[in-house]
PDB file of C-alpha atoms in Angstrom:
ATOM      1  CA  ALA A   1      -4.830  -9.507  64.844  1.00 54.00           C
ATOM      2  CA  ALA A   2      -3.349  -8.628  61.581  1.00 61.00           C
ATOM      3  CA  ILE A   3       0.474  -7.565  61.653  1.00 76.00           C
ATOM      4  CA  LEU A   4       0.511  -4.112  60.125  1.00 80.00           C
ATOM      5  CA  PRO A   5       3.378  -3.076  57.734  1.00 85.00           C
ATOM      6  CA  PRO A   6       6.036  -0.976  59.707  1.00 89.00           C
ATOM      7  CA  ILE A   7       5.230   2.195  57.900  1.00 88.00           C
ATOM      8  CA  VAL A   8       1.536   1.818  58.781  1.00 86.00           C
ATOM      9  CA  GLN A   9       2.233   1.143  62.416  1.00 86.00           C
ATOM     10  CA  ALA A  10       4.495   4.295  62.333  1.00 91.00           C
ATOM     11  CA  PHE A  11       1.822   6.490  60.693  1.00 88.00           C
ATOM     12  CA  ALA A  12      -0.809   5.241  63.106  1.00 85.00           C
ATOM     13  CA  HIS A  13       1.394   6.390  65.982  1.00 88.00           C
ATOM     14  CA  HIS A  14       2.155   9.672  64.216  1.00 90.00           C
ATOM     15  CA  VAL A  15      -1.605  10.342  63.815  1.00 87.00           C
ATOM     16  CA  MET A  16      -2.033   9.705  67.655  1.00 87.00           C
ATOM     17  CA  SER A  17       0.963  11.830  68.538  1.00 91.00           C
ATOM     18  CA  LYS A  18       0.367  15.014  70.677  1.00 93.00           C
ATOM     19  CA  LYS A  19       1.740  17.070  67.814  1.00 92.00           C
ATOM     20  CA  PHE A  20      -0.503  15.845  65.096  1.00 91.00           C
ATOM     21  CA  ARG A  21      -3.557  15.739  67.432  1.00 91.00           C
ATOM     22  CA  THR A  22      -2.904  19.330  68.592  1.00 94.00           C
ATOM     23  CA  ALA A  23      -2.667  20.713  65.137  1.00 94.00           C
ATOM     24  CA  VAL A  24      -5.903  18.980  63.996  1.00 93.00           C
ATOM     25  CA  GLU A  25      -7.859  19.758  67.219  1.00 93.00           C
ATOM     26  CA  LYS A  26      -6.768  23.498  67.042  1.00 95.00           C
ATOM     27  CA  PHE A  27      -7.876  23.629  63.454  1.00 96.00           C
ATOM     28  CA  LEU A  28     -11.349  22.033  64.243  1.00 94.00           C
ATOM     29  CA  ALA A  29     -11.800  24.093  67.187  1.00 94.00           C
ATOM     30  CA  ASP A  30     -10.872  27.334  65.210  1.00 95.00           C
ATOM     31  CA  ASN A  31     -13.303  26.550  62.451  1.00 94.00           C
ATOM     32  CA  CYS A  32     -16.377  24.592  64.035  1.00 92.00           C
ATOM     33  CA  ARG A  33     -18.789  27.472  64.270  1.00 90.00           C
ATOM     34  CA  ALA A  34     -19.755  27.153  60.696  1.00 90.00           C
ATOM     35  CA  PHE A  35     -20.922  23.480  61.423  1.00 90.00           C
ATOM     36  CA  ALA A  36     -22.991  24.274  64.423  1.00 87.00           C
ATOM     37  CA  GLY A  37     -26.492  22.256  63.913  1.00 85.00           C
ATOM     38  CA  ALA A  38     -25.244  20.770  60.535  1.00 86.00           C
ATOM     39  CA  SER A  39     -26.286  17.451  59.478  1.00 86.00           C
ATOM     40  CA  ALA A  40     -24.581  15.135  56.890  1.00 82.00           C
ATOM     41  CA  ALA A  41     -28.016  14.562  55.478  1.00 84.00           C
ATOM     42  CA  GLU A  42     -28.485  18.092  54.501  1.00 83.00           C
ATOM     43  CA  GLU A  43     -27.067  19.894  51.382  1.00 84.00           C
ATOM     44  CA  GLN A  44     -23.405  20.506  52.053  1.00 82.00           C
ATOM     45  CA  ASP A  45     -22.470  24.160  52.149  1.00 85.00           C
ATOM     46  CA  LEU A  46     -19.679  25.657  49.923  1.00 86.00           C
ATOM     47  CA  GLU A  47     -18.164  27.147  52.998  1.00 89.00           C
ATOM     48  CA  TRP A  48     -17.730  23.640  54.494  1.00 91.00           C
ATOM     49  CA  THR A  49     -15.953  22.404  51.564  1.00 92.00           C
ATOM     50  CA  ASN A  50     -13.371  25.420  51.707  1.00 94.00           C
ATOM     51  CA  ILE A  51     -12.927  24.606  55.423  1.00 95.00           C
ATOM     52  CA  TYR A  52     -12.342  20.935  54.507  1.00 95.00           C
ATOM     53  CA  GLN A  53      -9.712  21.809  51.917  1.00 95.00           C
ATOM     54  CA  GLU A  54      -7.952  23.776  54.542  1.00 96.00           C
ATOM     55  CA  TYR A  55      -8.291  20.916  56.903  1.00 95.00           C
ATOM     56  CA  VAL A  56      -6.843  18.516  54.398  1.00 92.00           C
ATOM     57  CA  ALA A  57      -3.838  21.012  54.185  1.00 93.00           C
ATOM     58  CA  VAL A  58      -3.210  20.698  57.821  1.00 94.00           C
ATOM     59  CA  VAL A  59      -3.356  16.860  57.781  1.00 90.00           C
ATOM     60  CA  GLU A  60      -1.042  16.908  54.679  1.00 88.00           C
ATOM     61  CA  ASN A  61       1.474  19.146  56.386  1.00 90.00           C
ATOM     62  CA  GLN A  62       1.511  16.741  59.211  1.00 89.00           C
ATOM     63  CA  LEU A  63       1.912  13.880  56.788  1.00 88.00           C
ATOM     64  CA  GLU A  64       4.828  15.759  55.195  1.00 90.00           C
ATOM     65  CA  ASP A  65       6.600  15.921  58.383  1.00 90.00           C
ATOM     66  CA  PHE A  66       5.924  12.184  58.905  1.00 92.00           C
ATOM     67  CA  CYS A  67       7.306  11.407  55.402  1.00 92.00           C
ATOM     68  CA  LYS A  68      10.498  13.448  55.867  1.00 94.00           C
ATOM     69  CA  LYS A  69      11.097  11.856  59.217  1.00 93.00           C
ATOM     70  CA  HIS A  70      10.816   8.289  57.669  1.00 93.00           C
ATOM     71  CA  SER A  71      12.174   9.168  54.295  1.00 94.00           C
ATOM     72  CA  THR A  72       9.174   7.818  52.568  1.00 92.00           C
ATOM     73  CA  PRO A  73       7.044   9.404  49.772  1.00 91.00           C
ATOM     74  CA  SER A  74       3.601  10.211  50.826  1.00 84.00           C
ATOM     75  CA  ASP A  75       2.077   8.119  48.063  1.00 85.00           C
ATOM     76  CA  ASP A  76       3.763   4.919  49.292  1.00 88.00           C
ATOM     77  CA  VAL A  77       2.213   5.719  52.893  1.00 84.00           C
ATOM     78  CA  PHE A  78      -1.230   6.196  51.305  1.00 80.00           C
ATOM     79  CA  TYR A  79      -0.986   2.992  49.219  1.00 85.00           C
ATOM     80  CA  GLU A  80       0.074   1.018  52.293  1.00 85.00           C
ATOM     81  CA  VAL A  81      -2.785   2.429  54.388  1.00 80.00           C
ATOM     82  CA  GLN A  82      -5.176   1.667  51.676  1.00 79.00           C
ATOM     83  CA  ASP A  83      -4.012  -1.865  51.243  1.00 82.00           C
ATOM     84  CA  VAL A  84      -4.563  -2.435  54.979  1.00 79.00           C
ATOM     85  CA  MET A  85      -7.918  -0.734  55.072  1.00 75.00           C
ATOM     86  CA  LYS A  86      -8.980  -3.025  52.010  1.00 77.00           C
ATOM     87  CA  SER A  87      -7.591  -6.116  53.554  1.00 77.00           C
ATOM     88  CA  GLY A  88     -10.459  -6.485  55.959  1.00 70.00           C
ATOM     89  CA  SER A  89      -8.248  -8.067  58.429  1.00 68.00           C
ATOM     90  CA  LEU A  90      -8.029  -5.328  61.072  1.00 65.00           C
ATOM     91  CA  ASP A  91      -9.640  -6.322  64.349  1.00 58.00           C
ATOM     92  CA  ASP A  92      -9.073  -3.205  66.189  1.00 58.00           C
ATOM     93  CA  GLU A  93     -11.817  -0.502  65.679  1.00 57.00           C
ATOM     94  CA  PHE A  94      -9.517   2.204  66.659  1.00 58.00           C
ATOM     95  CA  LEU A  95      -7.057   1.799  63.856  1.00 63.00           C
ATOM     96  CA  PRO A  96      -9.546   2.347  60.910  1.00 63.00           C
ATOM     97  CA  THR A  97     -10.581   5.641  62.583  1.00 69.00           C
ATOM     98  CA  VAL A  98      -6.997   6.547  62.845  1.00 69.00           C
ATOM     99  CA  LEU A  99      -6.210   5.962  59.128  1.00 71.00           C
ATOM    100  CA  ARG A 100      -9.443   7.796  58.064  1.00 78.00           C
ATOM    101  CA  VAL A 101      -8.186  11.085  59.480  1.00 83.00           C
ATOM    102  CA  ALA A 102      -8.247  12.766  56.008  1.00 82.00           C
ATOM    103  CA  GLU A 103     -11.562  11.685  54.898  1.00 85.00           C
ATOM    104  CA  TYR A 104     -14.460  14.111  54.669  1.00 88.00           C
ATOM    105  CA  SER A 105     -16.811  11.904  56.646  1.00 88.00           C
ATOM    106  CA  TYR A 106     -14.348  11.711  59.537  1.00 88.00           C
ATOM    107  CA  PHE A 107     -13.630  15.387  59.383  1.00 91.00           C
ATOM    108  CA  PHE A 108     -17.465  16.153  59.251  1.00 92.00           C
ATOM    109  CA  GLU A 109     -18.220  13.914  62.299  1.00 90.00           C
ATOM    110  CA  GLN A 110     -15.477  15.524  64.305  1.00 91.00           C
ATOM    111  CA  VAL A 111     -16.160  19.196  63.459  1.00 92.00           C
ATOM    112  CA  THR A 112     -19.978  18.857  64.007  1.00 91.00           C
ATOM    113  CA  LEU A 113     -19.496  17.227  67.252  1.00 91.00           C
ATOM    114  CA  LEU A 114     -17.149  19.992  68.426  1.00 90.00           C
ATOM    115  CA  ALA A 115     -19.438  22.724  66.951  1.00 88.00           C
ATOM    116  CA  ASP A 116     -22.630  21.224  68.647  1.00 85.00           C
ATOM    117  CA  ARG A 117     -20.699  20.774  71.998  1.00 83.00           C
ATOM    118  CA  ALA A 118     -19.435  24.466  71.899  1.00 69.00           C
ATOM    119  CA  SER A 119     -23.033  25.596  70.876  1.00 70.00           C
ATOM    120  CA  HIS A 120     -24.488  23.906  73.915  1.00 69.00           C
ATOM    121  CA  MET A 121     -21.749  25.253  76.210  1.00 74.00           C
ATOM    122  CA  GLU A 122     -22.607  28.803  74.886  1.00 70.00           C
ATOM    123  CA  ARG A 123     -26.292  28.424  75.470  1.00 69.00           C
ATOM    124  CA  ALA A 124     -25.758  27.126  79.072  1.00 73.00           C
ATOM    125  CA  ASN A 125     -23.583  29.960  79.884  1.00 76.00           C
ATOM    126  CA  GLU A 126     -25.853  32.721  78.423  1.00 72.00           C
ATOM    127  CA  GLY A 127     -28.212  34.765  80.571  1.00 55.00           C
ATOM    128  CA  GLY A 128     -27.901  33.704  84.181  1.00 49.00           C
ATOM    129  CA  GLY A 129     -31.611  33.226  84.580  1.00 43.00           C
ATOM    130  CA  GLY A 130     -32.214  30.422  82.066  1.00 45.00           C
ATOM    131  CA  GLY A 131     -30.469  27.559  83.567  1.00 43.00           C
ATOM    132  CA  GLY A 132     -30.254  28.730  87.259  1.00 40.00           C
ATOM    133  CA  GLU A 133     -33.667  27.295  88.293  1.00 39.00           C
ATOM    134  CA  TRP A 134     -32.691  23.851  87.264  1.00 36.00           C
ATOM    135  CA  LYS A 135     -29.451  24.017  89.017  1.00 40.00           C
ATOM    136  CA  SER A 136     -31.080  25.306  92.226  1.00 36.00           C
ATOM    137  CA  ALA A 137     -33.782  22.630  92.224  1.00 40.00           C
ATOM    138  CA  GLY A 138     -31.394  20.006  93.275  1.00 43.00           C
ATOM    139  CA  SER A 139     -29.877  22.200  96.135  1.00 40.00           C
TER     140      SER A 139
END
């Protein structure tokens, strides 16, 4: 496995921290409705772009906290992360995902999964008669 620069290791840990995940997950949950049933193959709605820009601001705010804590300019962190991503020496699939947190493709994948899950849950909970027959069939 590749040995990561210390700042990239620290950044990966920061992205996986409860504080970071909570901020990102709350934003996605609060904004996922607009993405229900969306597909990356279709034309991108202007509203999605605006929501993504707000998402990036949440991620950047978390990055600023990280940079202050480590006394490191954000550009340095991004360049180090990009170098690691371009090196092709990462064996661990998890790390590239962690380092992609601010990319649109990652955002879109996460927000549509959450939106579709929420949509399925709402449909399952609507009108007691629709799903009741299936549930009782196994009793």
